[in-house]
Amino acid sequence: MTPLLIRDREALAVALNDLPSPRGVVMTMGALHAGHLDLVRAAAARGGTVIVTVFVNPLQFGPDEDFAAYPRTLDDDLRVLGELSPAVVYAPSAADMYPSGAPAVRLDPGDLGNVYEGAIRPGHFAGVLTVVAKLLARTRAEVAYFGRKDAQQLALVRQMVRDLDLPLEIVAVPIRRDPDGLALSSRNRYLSPEQRVQALALPRALDAAVALAADGAPPAAMRRAALAVLTAAPRVEVDYFDVVDATTFRRVGARAAGEGLAIGAIRVGGTRLIDNASVSLGGR
Ligand code: AMP
């Protein structure tokens, strides 16, 4: 069944009046792949109403980033979503989303928004949280589905929900990978076949960290091993690799215990890729 495509907020408000709870939202920038579809499937499994948003949010791109080049493939997106039949696909224009231009009031992500992805992409998470808040209001979502692939985004959305008492349940969905280990991303289509092979250094670095964690190694050893994999890889530039607390994104030390998160970001040619994996800390 082809989902109902809605392009403006008034039509969305009208459509939502007739749709059952719980309203679940999957927010995307389109160029959908199997990772996005996992989120839609998780939402569909809940019953109620599934709303998929498709919006390339200008607010979260820096001036030198790929906003103009970001793939926009709405027809293909609707085709793949047709098989999963969300009730509504809300794909607003920038004018519908920001009728007065860029909003003067934006959400401040705080410290968590200034490290790792936020340090490399200033203003990114303020843009993300602002559009997430607007999309939550417009879709009247009761449940929102986010991928673990964007772990810092997930942590920030959870923090926003806590700090602002938003009446929203967050569901985290595991990372979908290609068989060779590369995490699916809309940006993977920028990679040449050769660059795609080079990009595998990132999941291999994460594997190295996970293997050391399983042997009880401290975070410093995980970092060293992962960075050795990344720096040995041809034409891979490392933005960061670290082992952090999954909630605060503070770097963990030798005495940390429980679940940590190994996070990495690289550039291959002009393409930025991020990925992460859970690691057990404290020799467990
Ligand atoms: P994006 O379109 O890249 O903004 O992503 C939209 C949502 O899909 C976010 O919650 C992402 O974390 C999630 N997502 C993107 N890639 C993957 C993946 N490979 N596995 C799981 N979730 C993903």
Tab-separated table of C-alpha atoms and ligand atoms in Angstrom:
chain	number	residue	atom	x	y	z
A	1	MET	CA	0.000	0.000	0.000
A	2	THR	CA	1.350	3.446	-0.872
A	3	PRO	CA	1.613	5.583	2.253
A	4	LEU	CA	-0.179	8.908	2.410
A	5	LEU	CA	2.351	11.575	1.391
A	6	ILE	CA	1.826	14.853	3.224
A	7	ARG	CA	3.843	17.963	2.349
A	8	ASP	CA	2.481	20.582	4.744
A	9	ARG	CA	1.734	20.933	8.419
A	10	GLU	CA	-1.963	21.787	8.086
A	11	ALA	CA	-2.662	18.605	6.130
A	12	LEU	CA	-0.649	16.646	8.685
A	13	ALA	CA	-2.696	18.052	11.568
A	14	VAL	CA	-5.937	17.088	9.827
A	15	ALA	CA	-4.721	13.563	8.974
A	16	LEU	CA	-3.544	12.912	12.533
A	17	ASN	CA	-7.031	13.553	13.926
A	18	ASP	CA	-8.286	10.310	12.409
A	19	LEU	CA	-5.303	8.083	13.203
A	20	PRO	CA	-5.046	5.778	16.219
A	21	SER	CA	-2.589	5.904	19.122
A	22	PRO	CA	0.125	5.262	19.875
A	23	ARG	CA	1.591	7.621	17.289
A	24	GLY	CA	5.138	6.477	16.544
A	25	VAL	CA	7.554	8.635	14.577
A	26	VAL	CA	10.663	7.714	12.604
A	27	MET	CA	12.584	10.853	11.679
A	28	THR	CA	14.864	10.618	8.644
A	29	MET	CA	16.626	12.729	6.067
A	30	GLY	CA	15.482	10.325	3.335
A	31	ALA	CA	17.729	8.335	0.965
A	32	LEU	CA	16.303	5.430	2.897
A	33	HIS	CA	18.192	2.185	3.386
A	34	ALA	CA	17.643	-1.013	5.357
A	35	GLY	CA	18.762	0.695	8.601
A	36	HIS	CA	15.939	3.226	8.326
A	37	LEU	CA	13.515	0.434	7.487
A	38	ASP	CA	14.459	-1.368	10.720
A	39	LEU	CA	13.207	1.700	12.585
A	40	VAL	CA	9.955	1.696	10.596
A	41	ARG	CA	9.510	-2.037	11.293
A	42	ALA	CA	10.070	-1.490	15.010
A	43	ALA	CA	7.432	1.246	14.944
A	44	ALA	CA	4.989	-0.898	12.964
A	45	ALA	CA	5.375	-3.740	15.473
A	46	ARG	CA	3.833	-1.465	18.115
A	47	GLY	CA	0.599	-0.983	16.183
A	48	GLY	CA	-1.121	2.399	16.278
A	49	THR	CA	0.077	4.920	13.703
A	50	VAL	CA	3.524	5.046	12.091
A	51	ILE	CA	4.662	8.420	10.782
A	52	VAL	CA	7.917	8.639	8.803
A	53	THR	CA	9.347	12.103	8.357
A	54	VAL	CA	11.683	12.900	5.470
A	55	PHE	CA	13.412	16.248	5.771
A	56	VAL	CA	16.966	17.301	4.999
A	57	ASN	CA	17.273	19.818	7.797
A	58	PRO	CA	19.392	22.806	6.741
A	59	LEU	CA	19.801	23.829	10.382
A	60	GLN	CA	22.034	20.870	11.213
A	61	PHE	CA	24.525	21.300	8.363
A	62	GLY	CA	27.597	23.501	8.621
A	63	PRO	CA	28.449	25.942	5.803
A	64	ASP	CA	31.114	23.598	4.384
A	65	GLU	CA	29.050	20.429	4.700
A	66	ASP	CA	27.061	18.417	2.171
A	67	PHE	CA	23.575	19.981	2.537
A	68	ALA	CA	23.237	20.765	-1.193
A	69	ALA	CA	24.691	17.434	-2.288
A	70	TYR	CA	22.809	15.299	0.271
A	71	PRO	CA	20.869	12.633	-1.694
A	72	ARG	CA	17.168	13.416	-2.131
A	73	THR	CA	15.328	10.371	-3.421
A	74	LEU	CA	11.720	10.801	-2.307
A	75	ASP	CA	10.197	8.662	-5.087
A	76	ASP	CA	12.456	5.740	-4.206
A	77	ASP	CA	11.829	6.327	-0.509
A	78	LEU	CA	8.060	6.130	-1.032
A	79	ARG	CA	8.491	2.947	-3.041
A	80	VAL	CA	10.454	1.152	-0.295
A	81	LEU	CA	8.145	2.486	2.396
A	82	GLY	CA	5.173	1.159	0.406
A	83	GLU	CA	6.156	-2.365	1.437
A	84	LEU	CA	6.071	-1.429	5.114
A	85	SER	CA	2.964	0.758	4.880
A	86	PRO	CA	3.516	3.490	7.445
A	87	ALA	CA	0.297	5.489	7.741
A	88	VAL	CA	1.884	8.798	6.819
A	89	VAL	CA	5.063	10.089	5.213
A	90	TYR	CA	5.531	13.710	6.151
A	91	ALA	CA	8.050	15.308	3.774
A	92	PRO	CA	7.823	19.056	4.337
A	93	SER	CA	9.614	21.728	2.355
A	94	ALA	CA	12.024	24.045	4.171
A	95	ALA	CA	9.362	26.781	3.865
A	96	ASP	CA	6.775	24.571	5.569
A	97	MET	CA	9.202	23.652	8.339
A	98	TYR	CA	10.654	27.139	8.823
A	99	PRO	CA	8.000	29.582	7.534
A	100	SER	CA	9.807	32.605	8.986
A	101	GLY	CA	13.242	31.441	7.898
A	102	ALA	CA	15.753	29.956	10.298
A	103	PRO	CA	14.218	29.958	13.795
A	104	ALA	CA	15.505	32.553	16.258
A	105	VAL	CA	14.852	30.273	19.227
A	106	ARG	CA	16.778	27.010	19.181
A	107	LEU	CA	17.469	24.254	21.655
A	108	ASP	CA	20.798	24.389	23.444
A	109	PRO	CA	22.257	20.871	23.697
A	110	GLY	CA	24.668	21.817	26.501
A	111	ASP	CA	28.012	20.120	27.088
A	112	LEU	CA	27.016	16.851	25.422
A	113	GLY	CA	26.473	18.832	22.237
A	114	ASN	CA	30.004	20.224	22.191
A	115	VAL	CA	32.107	17.053	22.200
A	116	TYR	CA	32.996	14.559	19.439
A	117	GLU	CA	30.423	15.114	16.649
A	118	GLY	CA	29.485	18.444	18.210
A	119	ALA	CA	33.114	19.597	18.391
A	120	ILE	CA	33.687	18.802	14.728
A	121	ARG	CA	30.273	20.069	13.619
A	122	PRO	CA	29.559	23.257	15.622
A	123	GLY	CA	25.824	23.974	15.849
A	124	HIS	CA	24.935	20.534	14.501
A	125	PHE	CA	23.135	19.256	17.568
A	126	ALA	CA	21.299	22.533	18.199
A	127	GLY	CA	19.939	22.095	14.669
A	128	VAL	CA	19.108	18.448	15.280
A	129	LEU	CA	17.311	18.996	18.596
A	130	THR	CA	15.393	21.978	17.241
A	131	VAL	CA	14.015	20.019	14.300
A	132	VAL	CA	13.347	16.977	16.481
A	133	ALA	CA	11.316	19.146	18.870
A	134	LYS	CA	9.367	20.677	15.971
A	135	LEU	CA	8.691	17.281	14.410
A	136	LEU	CA	7.561	15.873	17.759
A	137	ALA	CA	5.112	18.751	18.118
A	138	ARG	CA	3.814	18.443	14.572
A	139	THR	CA	3.451	14.656	14.582
A	140	ARG	CA	2.152	14.586	18.191
A	141	ALA	CA	4.306	11.499	18.584
A	142	GLU	CA	4.073	9.383	21.720
A	143	VAL	CA	6.967	7.109	20.739
A	144	ALA	CA	10.043	8.031	18.682
A	145	TYR	CA	12.468	5.562	17.124
A	146	PHE	CA	16.147	6.422	16.765
A	147	GLY	CA	19.054	4.354	15.435
A	148	ARG	CA	22.026	3.494	17.632
A	149	LYS	CA	24.185	4.395	14.615
A	150	ASP	CA	23.922	8.059	15.661
A	151	ALA	CA	24.752	7.336	19.281
A	152	GLN	CA	25.459	10.908	20.353
A	153	GLN	CA	22.234	12.104	18.760
A	154	LEU	CA	20.368	9.342	20.608
A	155	ALA	CA	21.988	10.331	23.921
A	156	LEU	CA	21.082	13.988	23.329
A	157	VAL	CA	17.475	13.255	22.422
A	158	ARG	CA	17.160	11.145	25.571
A	159	GLN	CA	18.646	13.998	27.590
A	160	MET	CA	16.268	16.499	25.992
A	161	VAL	CA	13.299	14.281	26.892
A	162	ARG	CA	14.544	14.052	30.494
A	163	ASP	CA	15.504	17.702	30.896
A	164	LEU	CA	12.361	19.122	29.304
A	165	ASP	CA	9.904	16.507	30.685
A	166	LEU	CA	8.681	15.662	27.204
A	167	PRO	CA	5.886	13.060	27.225
A	168	LEU	CA	7.697	10.765	24.844
A	169	GLU	CA	9.051	7.229	24.849
A	170	ILE	CA	12.342	6.766	23.015
A	171	VAL	CA	13.114	3.420	21.394
A	172	ALA	CA	16.717	2.728	20.315
A	173	VAL	CA	17.160	0.450	17.293
A	174	PRO	CA	20.381	-1.552	16.647
A	175	ILE	CA	22.836	-0.579	13.923
A	176	ARG	CA	22.196	-2.245	10.567
A	177	ARG	CA	25.415	-3.223	8.748
A	178	ASP	CA	26.287	-4.586	5.351
A	179	PRO	CA	27.656	-8.157	5.440
A	180	ASP	CA	31.218	-6.783	5.308
A	181	GLY	CA	30.592	-4.816	8.511
A	182	LEU	CA	30.118	-1.279	7.146
A	183	ALA	CA	27.249	0.462	8.936
A	184	LEU	CA	24.566	1.504	6.463
A	185	SER	CA	24.437	5.242	5.869
A	186	SER	CA	22.853	7.459	3.231
A	187	ARG	CA	26.356	8.882	2.759
A	188	ASN	CA	27.815	5.486	1.757
A	189	ARG	CA	26.598	6.207	-1.769
A	190	TYR	CA	29.268	8.933	-2.030
A	191	LEU	CA	32.001	6.274	-1.725
A	192	SER	CA	33.765	4.850	-4.780
A	193	PRO	CA	34.246	1.050	-4.693
A	194	GLU	CA	37.850	1.632	-3.610
A	195	GLN	CA	36.867	4.094	-0.874
A	196	ARG	CA	34.213	1.701	0.343
A	197	VAL	CA	36.914	-0.899	0.995
A	198	GLN	CA	39.034	1.731	2.774
A	199	ALA	CA	36.039	2.701	4.921
A	200	LEU	CA	35.967	-0.818	6.382
A	201	ALA	CA	38.823	0.312	8.623
A	202	LEU	CA	36.177	1.873	10.895
A	203	PRO	CA	34.208	-1.308	11.699
A	204	ARG	CA	37.537	-3.170	11.943
A	205	ALA	CA	38.793	-0.636	14.482
A	206	LEU	CA	35.594	-1.089	16.474
A	207	ASP	CA	36.002	-4.879	16.271
A	208	ALA	CA	39.520	-4.524	17.663
A	209	ALA	CA	38.191	-2.496	20.607
A	210	VAL	CA	35.357	-4.953	21.249
A	211	ALA	CA	37.758	-7.930	21.162
A	212	LEU	CA	40.099	-6.287	23.664
A	213	ALA	CA	37.156	-5.398	25.912
A	214	ALA	CA	36.108	-9.059	25.887
A	215	ASP	CA	39.626	-9.924	27.096
A	216	GLY	CA	39.292	-7.454	29.952
A	217	ALA	CA	41.642	-4.824	28.509
A	218	PRO	CA	41.382	-1.232	29.770
A	219	PRO	CA	39.901	1.535	27.565
A	220	ALA	CA	43.361	2.977	26.815
A	221	ALA	CA	44.391	-0.307	25.187
A	222	MET	CA	41.152	-0.356	23.166
A	223	ARG	CA	41.832	3.189	21.925
A	224	ARG	CA	45.416	2.355	21.013
A	225	ALA	CA	44.475	-0.778	19.089
A	226	ALA	CA	41.637	0.919	17.239
A	227	LEU	CA	43.747	3.936	16.312
A	228	ALA	CA	46.479	1.593	15.066
A	229	VAL	CA	43.952	0.012	12.678
A	230	LEU	CA	42.718	3.418	11.496
A	231	THR	CA	46.096	5.053	11.020
A	232	ALA	CA	47.385	2.032	9.098
A	233	ALA	CA	44.464	2.263	6.647
A	234	PRO	CA	45.258	3.997	3.352
A	235	ARG	CA	43.539	7.349	2.662
A	236	VAL	CA	41.589	7.260	5.917
A	237	GLU	CA	41.684	10.425	8.023
A	238	VAL	CA	40.675	10.022	11.639
A	239	ASP	CA	38.415	12.644	13.225
A	240	TYR	CA	38.297	10.809	16.543
A	241	PHE	CA	38.176	7.416	18.177
A	242	ASP	CA	37.398	7.022	21.854
A	243	VAL	CA	35.739	4.928	24.521
A	244	VAL	CA	33.059	6.865	26.369
A	245	ASP	CA	30.121	6.588	28.718
A	246	ALA	CA	27.076	6.008	26.475
A	247	THR	CA	24.933	8.536	28.360
A	248	THR	CA	27.328	11.412	29.055
A	249	PHE	CA	29.895	10.848	26.298
A	250	ARG	CA	32.621	11.473	28.861
A	251	ARG	CA	35.818	9.545	28.181
A	252	VAL	CA	36.046	6.523	30.474
A	253	GLY	CA	39.161	5.668	32.475
A	254	ALA	CA	40.782	2.464	33.631
A	255	ARG	CA	38.480	2.048	36.638
A	256	ALA	CA	35.195	2.335	34.706
A	257	ALA	CA	32.877	-0.678	34.850
A	258	GLY	CA	29.733	-1.733	33.022
A	259	GLU	CA	28.816	-0.861	29.440
A	260	GLY	CA	30.865	1.676	27.530
A	261	LEU	CA	30.682	2.834	23.957
A	262	ALA	CA	33.531	2.798	21.466
A	263	ILE	CA	32.899	5.649	19.016
A	264	GLY	CA	34.734	6.626	15.870
A	265	ALA	CA	34.540	9.067	12.990
A	266	ILE	CA	36.671	9.028	9.851
A	267	ARG	CA	36.856	10.750	6.523
A	268	VAL	CA	37.462	8.817	3.321
A	269	GLY	CA	37.876	11.190	0.408
A	270	GLY	CA	35.257	13.859	1.094
A	271	THR	CA	32.922	11.487	2.941
A	272	ARG	CA	32.506	11.492	6.715
A	273	LEU	CA	31.493	8.253	8.366
A	274	ILE	CA	30.610	7.583	11.999
A	275	ASP	CA	30.106	4.298	13.805
A	276	ASN	CA	30.124	2.836	17.296
A	277	ALA	CA	29.945	-0.384	19.285
A	278	SER	CA	29.171	-1.337	22.870
A	279	VAL	CA	32.147	-2.505	24.918
A	280	SER	CA	32.145	-4.084	28.341
A	281	LEU	CA	34.337	-2.258	30.823
A	282	GLY	CA	35.985	-3.375	33.994
A	283	GLY	CA	37.160	-6.739	32.749
A	284	ARG	CA	33.721	-8.255	32.420
B	1	AMP	P1	19.323	9.917	8.948
B	1	AMP	O1	18.382	9.801	7.779
B	1	AMP	O2	20.725	9.561	8.618
B	1	AMP	O3	19.169	11.223	9.684
B	1	AMP	O4	18.867	8.811	9.985
B	1	AMP	C1	17.539	8.725	10.428
B	1	AMP	C2	17.453	7.708	11.539
B	1	AMP	O5	17.883	6.436	11.055
B	1	AMP	C3	18.354	8.037	12.733
B	1	AMP	O6	17.670	7.696	13.938
B	1	AMP	C4	19.542	7.150	12.493
B	1	AMP	O7	20.242	6.814	13.683
B	1	AMP	C5	18.886	5.927	11.902
B	1	AMP	N1	19.872	5.152	11.142
B	1	AMP	C6	20.662	5.600	10.125
B	1	AMP	N2	21.492	4.613	9.708
B	1	AMP	C7	21.226	3.533	10.489
B	1	AMP	C8	21.759	2.203	10.555
B	1	AMP	N3	22.735	1.786	9.752
B	1	AMP	N4	21.237	1.370	11.478
B	1	AMP	C9	20.260	1.778	12.309
B	1	AMP	N5	19.708	3.010	12.300
B	1	AMP	C10	20.187	3.881	11.403
